[in-house]
PDB file of C-alpha atoms in Angstrom:
ATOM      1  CA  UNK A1328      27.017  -5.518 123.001  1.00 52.00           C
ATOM      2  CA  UNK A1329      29.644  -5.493 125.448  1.00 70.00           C
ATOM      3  CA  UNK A1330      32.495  -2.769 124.883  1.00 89.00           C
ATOM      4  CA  UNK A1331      36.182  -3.062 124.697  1.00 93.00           C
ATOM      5  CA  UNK A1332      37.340  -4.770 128.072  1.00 95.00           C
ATOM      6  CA  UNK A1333      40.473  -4.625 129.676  1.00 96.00           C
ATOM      7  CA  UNK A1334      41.823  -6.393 132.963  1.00 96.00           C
ATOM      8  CA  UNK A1335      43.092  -5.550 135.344  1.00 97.00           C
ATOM      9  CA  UNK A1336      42.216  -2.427 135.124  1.00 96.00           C
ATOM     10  CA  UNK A1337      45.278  -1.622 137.647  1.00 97.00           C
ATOM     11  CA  UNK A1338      48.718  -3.185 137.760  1.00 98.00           C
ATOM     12  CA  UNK A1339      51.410  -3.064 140.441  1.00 98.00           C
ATOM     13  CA  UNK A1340      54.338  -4.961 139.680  1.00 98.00           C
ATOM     14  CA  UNK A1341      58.042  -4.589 141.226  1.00 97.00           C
ATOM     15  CA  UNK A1342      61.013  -3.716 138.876  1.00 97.00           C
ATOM     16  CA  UNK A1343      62.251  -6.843 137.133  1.00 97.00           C
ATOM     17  CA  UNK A1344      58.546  -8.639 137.384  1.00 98.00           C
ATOM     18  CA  UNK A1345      56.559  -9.589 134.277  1.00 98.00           C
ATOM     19  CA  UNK A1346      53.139  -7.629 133.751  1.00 98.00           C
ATOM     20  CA  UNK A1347      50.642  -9.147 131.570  1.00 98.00           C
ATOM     21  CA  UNK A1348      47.528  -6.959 130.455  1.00 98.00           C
ATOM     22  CA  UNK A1349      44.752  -8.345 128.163  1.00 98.00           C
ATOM     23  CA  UNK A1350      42.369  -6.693 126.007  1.00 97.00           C
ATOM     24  CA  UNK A1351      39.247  -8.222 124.812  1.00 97.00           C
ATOM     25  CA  UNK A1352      37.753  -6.473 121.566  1.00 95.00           C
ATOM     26  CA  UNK A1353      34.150  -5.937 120.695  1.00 92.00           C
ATOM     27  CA  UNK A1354      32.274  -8.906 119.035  1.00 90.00           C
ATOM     28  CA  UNK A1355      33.003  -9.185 115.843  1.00 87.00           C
ATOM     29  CA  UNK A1356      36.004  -7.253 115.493  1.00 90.00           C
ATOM     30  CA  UNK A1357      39.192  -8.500 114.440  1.00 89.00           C
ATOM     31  CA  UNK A1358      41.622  -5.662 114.644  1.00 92.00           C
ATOM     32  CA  UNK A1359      43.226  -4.670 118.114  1.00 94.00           C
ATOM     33  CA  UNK A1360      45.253  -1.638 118.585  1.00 95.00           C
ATOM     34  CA  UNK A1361      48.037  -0.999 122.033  1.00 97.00           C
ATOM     35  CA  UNK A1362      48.644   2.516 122.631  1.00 97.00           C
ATOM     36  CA  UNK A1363      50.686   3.540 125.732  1.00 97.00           C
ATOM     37  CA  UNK A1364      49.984   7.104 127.288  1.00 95.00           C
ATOM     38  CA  UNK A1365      53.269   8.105 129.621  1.00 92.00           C
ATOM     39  CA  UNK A1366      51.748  10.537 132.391  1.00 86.00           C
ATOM     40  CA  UNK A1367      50.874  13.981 131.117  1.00 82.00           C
ATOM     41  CA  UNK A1368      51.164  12.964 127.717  1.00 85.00           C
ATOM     42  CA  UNK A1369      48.999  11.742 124.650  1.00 87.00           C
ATOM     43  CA  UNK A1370      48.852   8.197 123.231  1.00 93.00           C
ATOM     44  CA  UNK A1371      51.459   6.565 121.553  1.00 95.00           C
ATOM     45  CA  UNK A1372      50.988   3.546 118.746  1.00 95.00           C
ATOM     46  CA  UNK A1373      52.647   0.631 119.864  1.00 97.00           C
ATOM     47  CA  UNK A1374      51.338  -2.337 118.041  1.00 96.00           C
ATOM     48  CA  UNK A1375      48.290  -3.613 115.738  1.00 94.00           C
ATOM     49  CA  UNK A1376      47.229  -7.093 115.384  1.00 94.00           C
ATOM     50  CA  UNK A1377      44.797  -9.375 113.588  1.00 93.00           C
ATOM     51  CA  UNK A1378      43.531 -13.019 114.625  1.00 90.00           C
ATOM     52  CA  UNK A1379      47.125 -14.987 114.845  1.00 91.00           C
ATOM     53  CA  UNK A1380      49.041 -11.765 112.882  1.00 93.00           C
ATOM     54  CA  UNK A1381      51.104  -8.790 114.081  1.00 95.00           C
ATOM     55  CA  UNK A1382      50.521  -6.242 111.427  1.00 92.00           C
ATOM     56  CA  UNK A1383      52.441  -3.108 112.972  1.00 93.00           C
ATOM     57  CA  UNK A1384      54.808  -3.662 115.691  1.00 94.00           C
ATOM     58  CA  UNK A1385      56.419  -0.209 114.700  1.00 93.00           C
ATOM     59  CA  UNK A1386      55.926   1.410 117.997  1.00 94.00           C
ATOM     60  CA  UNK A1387      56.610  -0.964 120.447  1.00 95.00           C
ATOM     61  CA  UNK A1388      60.193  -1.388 122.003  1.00 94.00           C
ATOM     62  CA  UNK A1389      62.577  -3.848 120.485  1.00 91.00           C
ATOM     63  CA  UNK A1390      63.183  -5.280 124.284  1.00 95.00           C
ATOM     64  CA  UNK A1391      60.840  -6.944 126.808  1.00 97.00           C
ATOM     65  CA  UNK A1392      57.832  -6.329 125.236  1.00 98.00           C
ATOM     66  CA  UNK A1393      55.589  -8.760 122.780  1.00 97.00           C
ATOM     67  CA  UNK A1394      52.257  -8.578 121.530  1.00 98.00           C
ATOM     68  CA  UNK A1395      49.858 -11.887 120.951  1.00 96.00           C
ATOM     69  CA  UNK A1396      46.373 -12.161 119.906  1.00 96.00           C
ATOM     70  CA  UNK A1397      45.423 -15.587 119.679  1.00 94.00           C
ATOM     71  CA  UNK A1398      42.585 -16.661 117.289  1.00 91.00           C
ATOM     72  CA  UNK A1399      40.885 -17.819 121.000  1.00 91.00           C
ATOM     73  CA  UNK A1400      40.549 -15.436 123.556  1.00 93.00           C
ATOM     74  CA  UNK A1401      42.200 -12.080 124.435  1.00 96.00           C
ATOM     75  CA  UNK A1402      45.264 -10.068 122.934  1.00 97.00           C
ATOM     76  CA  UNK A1403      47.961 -10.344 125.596  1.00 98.00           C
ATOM     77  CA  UNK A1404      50.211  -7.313 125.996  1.00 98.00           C
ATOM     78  CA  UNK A1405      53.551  -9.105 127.980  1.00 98.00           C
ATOM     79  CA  UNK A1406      55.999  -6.481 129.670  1.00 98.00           C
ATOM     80  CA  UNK A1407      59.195  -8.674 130.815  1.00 98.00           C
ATOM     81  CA  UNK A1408      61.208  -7.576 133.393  1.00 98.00           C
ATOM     82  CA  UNK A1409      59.419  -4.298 134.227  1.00 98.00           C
ATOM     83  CA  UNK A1410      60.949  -0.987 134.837  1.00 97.00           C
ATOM     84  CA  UNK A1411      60.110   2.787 136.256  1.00 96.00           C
ATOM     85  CA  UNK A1412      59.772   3.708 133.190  1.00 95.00           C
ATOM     86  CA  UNK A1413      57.049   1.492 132.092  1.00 97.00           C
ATOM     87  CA  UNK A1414      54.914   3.337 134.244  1.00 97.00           C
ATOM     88  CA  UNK A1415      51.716   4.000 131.924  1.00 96.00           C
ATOM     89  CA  UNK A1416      48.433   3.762 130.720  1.00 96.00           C
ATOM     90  CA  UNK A1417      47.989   0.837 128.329  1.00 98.00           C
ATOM     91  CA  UNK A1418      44.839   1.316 126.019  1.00 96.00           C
ATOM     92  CA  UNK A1419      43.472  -1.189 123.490  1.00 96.00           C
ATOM     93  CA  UNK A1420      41.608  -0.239 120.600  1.00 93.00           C
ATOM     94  CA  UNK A1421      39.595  -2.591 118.442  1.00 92.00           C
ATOM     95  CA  UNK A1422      37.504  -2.612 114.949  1.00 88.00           C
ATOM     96  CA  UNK A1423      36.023  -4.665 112.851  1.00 85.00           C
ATOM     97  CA  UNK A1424      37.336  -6.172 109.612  1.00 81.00           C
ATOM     98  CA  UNK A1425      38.097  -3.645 107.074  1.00 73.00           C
ATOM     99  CA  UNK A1426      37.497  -1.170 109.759  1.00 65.00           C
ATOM    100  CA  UNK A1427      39.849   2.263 110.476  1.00 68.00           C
ATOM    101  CA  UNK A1428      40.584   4.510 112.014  1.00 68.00           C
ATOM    102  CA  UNK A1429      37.447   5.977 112.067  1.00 71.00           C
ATOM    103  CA  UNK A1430      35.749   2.805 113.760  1.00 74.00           C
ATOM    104  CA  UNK A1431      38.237   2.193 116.737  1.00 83.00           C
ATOM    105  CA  UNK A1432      36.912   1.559 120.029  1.00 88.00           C
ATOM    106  CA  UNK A1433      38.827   2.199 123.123  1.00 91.00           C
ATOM    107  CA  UNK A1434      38.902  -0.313 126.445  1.00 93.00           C
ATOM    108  CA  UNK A1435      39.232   1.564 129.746  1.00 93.00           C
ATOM    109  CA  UNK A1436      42.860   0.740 129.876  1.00 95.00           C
ATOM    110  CA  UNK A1437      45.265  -0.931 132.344  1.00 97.00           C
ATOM    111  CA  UNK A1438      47.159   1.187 134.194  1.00 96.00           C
ATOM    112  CA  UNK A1439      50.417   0.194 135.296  1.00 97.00           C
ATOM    113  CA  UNK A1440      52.792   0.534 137.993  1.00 97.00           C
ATOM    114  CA  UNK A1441      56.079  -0.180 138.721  1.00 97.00           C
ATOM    115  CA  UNK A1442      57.871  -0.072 142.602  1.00 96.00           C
TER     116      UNK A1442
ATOM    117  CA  UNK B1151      57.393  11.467 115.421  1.00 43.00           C
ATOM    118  CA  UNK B1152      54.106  12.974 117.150  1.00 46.00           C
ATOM    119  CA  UNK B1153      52.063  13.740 114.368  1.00 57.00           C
ATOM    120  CA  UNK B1154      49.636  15.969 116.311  1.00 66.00           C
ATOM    121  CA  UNK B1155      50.689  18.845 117.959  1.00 81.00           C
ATOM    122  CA  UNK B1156      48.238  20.686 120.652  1.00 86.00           C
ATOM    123  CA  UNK B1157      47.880  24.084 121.921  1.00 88.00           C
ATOM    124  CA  UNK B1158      47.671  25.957 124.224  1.00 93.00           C
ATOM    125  CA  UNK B1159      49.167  22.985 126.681  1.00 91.00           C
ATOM    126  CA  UNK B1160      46.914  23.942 129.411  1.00 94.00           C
ATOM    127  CA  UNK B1161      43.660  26.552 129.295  1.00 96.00           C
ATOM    128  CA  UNK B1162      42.224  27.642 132.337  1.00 96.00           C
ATOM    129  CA  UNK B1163      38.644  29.211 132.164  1.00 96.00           C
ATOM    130  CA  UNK B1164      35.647  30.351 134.034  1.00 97.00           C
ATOM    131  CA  UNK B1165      31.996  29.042 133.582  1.00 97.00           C
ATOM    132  CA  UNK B1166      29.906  29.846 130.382  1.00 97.00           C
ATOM    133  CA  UNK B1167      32.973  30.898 128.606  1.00 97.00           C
ATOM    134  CA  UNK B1168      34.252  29.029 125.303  1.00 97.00           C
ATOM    135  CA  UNK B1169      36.914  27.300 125.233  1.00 97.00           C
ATOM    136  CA  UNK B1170      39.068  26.977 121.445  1.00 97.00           C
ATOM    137  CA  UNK B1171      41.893  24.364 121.457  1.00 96.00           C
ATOM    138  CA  UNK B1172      44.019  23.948 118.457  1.00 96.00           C
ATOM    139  CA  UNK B1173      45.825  21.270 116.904  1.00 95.00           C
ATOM    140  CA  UNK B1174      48.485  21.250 114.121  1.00 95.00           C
ATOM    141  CA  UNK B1175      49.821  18.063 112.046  1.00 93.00           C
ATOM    142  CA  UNK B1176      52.087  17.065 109.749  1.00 91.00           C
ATOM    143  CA  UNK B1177      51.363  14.727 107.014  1.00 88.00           C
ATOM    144  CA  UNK B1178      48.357  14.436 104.535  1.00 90.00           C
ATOM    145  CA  UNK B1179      45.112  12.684 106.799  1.00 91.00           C
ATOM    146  CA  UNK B1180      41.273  10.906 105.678  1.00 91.00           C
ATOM    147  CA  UNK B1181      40.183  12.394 109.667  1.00 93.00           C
ATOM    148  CA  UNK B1182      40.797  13.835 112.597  1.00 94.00           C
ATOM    149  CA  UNK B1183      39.051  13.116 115.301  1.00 94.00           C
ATOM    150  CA  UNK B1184      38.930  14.830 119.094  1.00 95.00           C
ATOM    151  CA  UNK B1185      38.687  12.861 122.268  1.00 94.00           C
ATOM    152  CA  UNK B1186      38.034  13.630 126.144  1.00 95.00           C
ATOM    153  CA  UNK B1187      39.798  11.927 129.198  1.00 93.00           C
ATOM    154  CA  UNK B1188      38.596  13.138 132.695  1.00 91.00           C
ATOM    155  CA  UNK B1189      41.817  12.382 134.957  1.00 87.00           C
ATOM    156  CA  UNK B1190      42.845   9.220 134.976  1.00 83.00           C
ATOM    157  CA  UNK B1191      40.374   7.281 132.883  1.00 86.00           C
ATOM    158  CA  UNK B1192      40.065   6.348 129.752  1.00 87.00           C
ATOM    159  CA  UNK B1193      38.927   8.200 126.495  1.00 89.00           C
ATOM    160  CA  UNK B1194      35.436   9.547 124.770  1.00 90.00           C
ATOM    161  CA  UNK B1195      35.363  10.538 122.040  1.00 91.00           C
ATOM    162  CA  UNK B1196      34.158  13.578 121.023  1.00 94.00           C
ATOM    163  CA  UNK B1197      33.613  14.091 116.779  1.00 94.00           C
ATOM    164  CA  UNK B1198      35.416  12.977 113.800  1.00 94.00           C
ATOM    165  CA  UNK B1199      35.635  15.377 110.730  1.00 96.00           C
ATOM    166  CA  UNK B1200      36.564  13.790 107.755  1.00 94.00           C
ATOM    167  CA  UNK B1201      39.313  15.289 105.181  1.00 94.00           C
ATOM    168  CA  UNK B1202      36.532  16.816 102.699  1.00 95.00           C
ATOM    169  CA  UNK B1203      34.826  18.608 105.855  1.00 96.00           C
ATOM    170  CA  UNK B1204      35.818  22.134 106.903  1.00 97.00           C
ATOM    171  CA  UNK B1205      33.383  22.359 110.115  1.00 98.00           C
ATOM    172  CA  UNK B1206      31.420  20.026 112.040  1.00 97.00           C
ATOM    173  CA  UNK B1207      29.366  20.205 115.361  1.00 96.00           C
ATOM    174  CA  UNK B1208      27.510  18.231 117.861  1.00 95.00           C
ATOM    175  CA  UNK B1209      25.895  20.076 120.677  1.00 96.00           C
ATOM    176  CA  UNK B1210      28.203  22.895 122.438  1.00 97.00           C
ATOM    177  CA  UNK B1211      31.274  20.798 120.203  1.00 97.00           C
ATOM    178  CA  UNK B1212      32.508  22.623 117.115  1.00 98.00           C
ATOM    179  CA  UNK B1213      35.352  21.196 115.131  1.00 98.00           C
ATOM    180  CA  UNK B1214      37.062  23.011 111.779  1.00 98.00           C
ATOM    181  CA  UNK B1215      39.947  21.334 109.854  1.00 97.00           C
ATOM    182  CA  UNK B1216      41.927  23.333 107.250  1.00 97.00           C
ATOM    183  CA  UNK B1217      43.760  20.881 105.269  1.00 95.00           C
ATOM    184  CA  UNK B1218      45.853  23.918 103.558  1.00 95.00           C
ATOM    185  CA  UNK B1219      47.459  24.381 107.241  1.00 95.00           C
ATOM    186  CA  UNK B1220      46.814  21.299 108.249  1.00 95.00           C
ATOM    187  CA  UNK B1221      45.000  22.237 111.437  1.00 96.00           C
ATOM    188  CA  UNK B1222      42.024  21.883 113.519  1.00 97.00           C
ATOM    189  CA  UNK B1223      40.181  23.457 116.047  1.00 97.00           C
ATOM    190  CA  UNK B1224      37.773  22.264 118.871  1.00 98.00           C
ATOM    191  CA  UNK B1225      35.551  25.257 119.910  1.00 98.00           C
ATOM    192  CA  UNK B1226      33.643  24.095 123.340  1.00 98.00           C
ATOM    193  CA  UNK B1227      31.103  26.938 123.956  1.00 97.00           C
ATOM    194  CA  UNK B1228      29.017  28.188 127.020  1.00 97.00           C
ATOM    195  CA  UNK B1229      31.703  25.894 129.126  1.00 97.00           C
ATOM    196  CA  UNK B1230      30.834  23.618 132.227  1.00 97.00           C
ATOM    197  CA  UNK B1231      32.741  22.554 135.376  1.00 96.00           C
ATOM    198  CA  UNK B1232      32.205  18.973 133.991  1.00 96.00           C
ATOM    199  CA  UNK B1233      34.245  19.563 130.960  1.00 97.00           C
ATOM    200  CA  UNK B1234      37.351  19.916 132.934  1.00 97.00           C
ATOM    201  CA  UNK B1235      39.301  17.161 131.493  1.00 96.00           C
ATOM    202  CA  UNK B1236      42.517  16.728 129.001  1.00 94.00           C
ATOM    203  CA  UNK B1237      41.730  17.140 125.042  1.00 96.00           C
ATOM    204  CA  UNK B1238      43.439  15.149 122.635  1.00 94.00           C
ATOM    205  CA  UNK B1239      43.416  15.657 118.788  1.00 95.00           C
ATOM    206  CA  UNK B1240      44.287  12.350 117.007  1.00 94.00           C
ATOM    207  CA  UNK B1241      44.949  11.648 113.122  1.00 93.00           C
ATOM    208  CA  UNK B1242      45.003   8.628 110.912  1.00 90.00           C
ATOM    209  CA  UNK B1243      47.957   7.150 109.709  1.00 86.00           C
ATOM    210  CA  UNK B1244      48.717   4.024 107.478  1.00 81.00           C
ATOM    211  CA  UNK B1245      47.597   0.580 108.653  1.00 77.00           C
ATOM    212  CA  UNK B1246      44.634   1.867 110.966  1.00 80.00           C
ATOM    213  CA  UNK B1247      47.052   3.355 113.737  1.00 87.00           C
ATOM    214  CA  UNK B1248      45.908   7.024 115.604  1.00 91.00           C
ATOM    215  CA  UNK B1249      48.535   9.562 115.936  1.00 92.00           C
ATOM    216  CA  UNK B1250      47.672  11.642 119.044  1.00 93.00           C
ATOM    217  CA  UNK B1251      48.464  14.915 119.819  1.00 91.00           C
ATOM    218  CA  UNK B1252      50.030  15.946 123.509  1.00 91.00           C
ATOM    219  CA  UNK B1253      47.090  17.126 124.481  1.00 93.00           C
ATOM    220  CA  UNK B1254      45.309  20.325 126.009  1.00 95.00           C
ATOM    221  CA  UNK B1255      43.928  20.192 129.928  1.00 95.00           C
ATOM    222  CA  UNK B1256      41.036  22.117 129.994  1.00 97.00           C
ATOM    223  CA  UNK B1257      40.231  23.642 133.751  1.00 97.00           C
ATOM    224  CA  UNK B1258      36.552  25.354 134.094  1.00 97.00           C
ATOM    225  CA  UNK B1259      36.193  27.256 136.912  1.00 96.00           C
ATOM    226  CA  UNK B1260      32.555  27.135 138.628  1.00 92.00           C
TER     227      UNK B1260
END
């Protein structure tokens, strides 16, 4: 059973460029989690979905970025018109139905650059 | 706000010592669990101690939570070069999401 995957694994993109980084959960699980760790700091929440549902968008930022997970294929975190400041590690997170906290599985993560 | 809060920020010891790294939080949790991330990967995780649990281990790892402070501790004992890495507490918070602590970066001297 395959883990949480993430591509690309690394990112450069130049300031005002879109970034687009996928996550594909576990089989059989339903729930996907973004978190964003700015360097030398911890992970941040920025969005849960379901199959075709944002749940929690609470932490991500009201501008330039959205959140998908399609009932076919990956969740699709979009960045529009990157900035410095995007900088990051993006991590996914998945469980199954039902599941919490305490059954989250984390990808590798995406890490992202920005010229 | 972060709901975890780490400390010491940074620890720096030498082979076979233990290492303790505490973390603080705010609100009322089910768990806490502890992760690992070696520079610039991605995260293990370590143990999860559930609210009714006051002290868990799994092989050098020992984890306490006090629910009365609202605290935890990670205890890494007998200490290896290979567990240099950053240490992240993280609690549970409504709809499934992790609240992470900032983290403690663990250095082992050989």
């Amino acid at each position: 059973n395959a883990g949480v995957m993430q591509n690309p694994r690394h990112l450069v993109r130049r300031r005002g460029q879109e970034a687009r980084l996928r996550c594909s959960p576990m089989k059989g699980h339903s729930h996907v989690y973004w978190y964003r760790q700015l360097p030398e700091e911890g992970l941040k929440f920025m969005v849960y979905l379901q199959k075709e549902n944002i749940i929690d968008e609470s932490g991500m930022p009201k501008e330039r970025f959205s959140a998908e997970f399609p009932k076919e294929g990956p969740s699709i975190l979009r960045i529009q018109q990157v900035v410095r400041g995007d900088s990051a590690a993006y991590f996914c997170a998945s469980s199954p139905p039902g599941g919490g906290t305490d059954t989250q599985y984390f990808g590798p993560g995406t890490r992202l650059t920005v010229l | 706000s972060q709901q975890g809060e780490e400390d010491p920020q940074a620890l720096s010891i030498q082979e076979g010592e233990n290492a303790t790294m505490n973390c603080s939080y705010k609100t009322s949790i089910n768990n806490l669990q502890w992760y690992r991330q070696n520079s610039g990967r991605g995260l293990v995780h370590l143990i999860l101690i559930r609210s009714n649990e006051r002290e868990k281990h799994s092989g050098r790892l020992r984890v306490t939570l006090d629910t009365s402070k609202k605290s935890s501790s990670l205890l890494i004992t007998a200490s290896r070069a290979a567990d240099t890495a950053s240490y992240f507490c993280a609690t549970d918070a409504p709809g499934g999401k992790l609240i992470f602590g900032q983290g403690t970066e663990l250095s082992v001297k050989p």
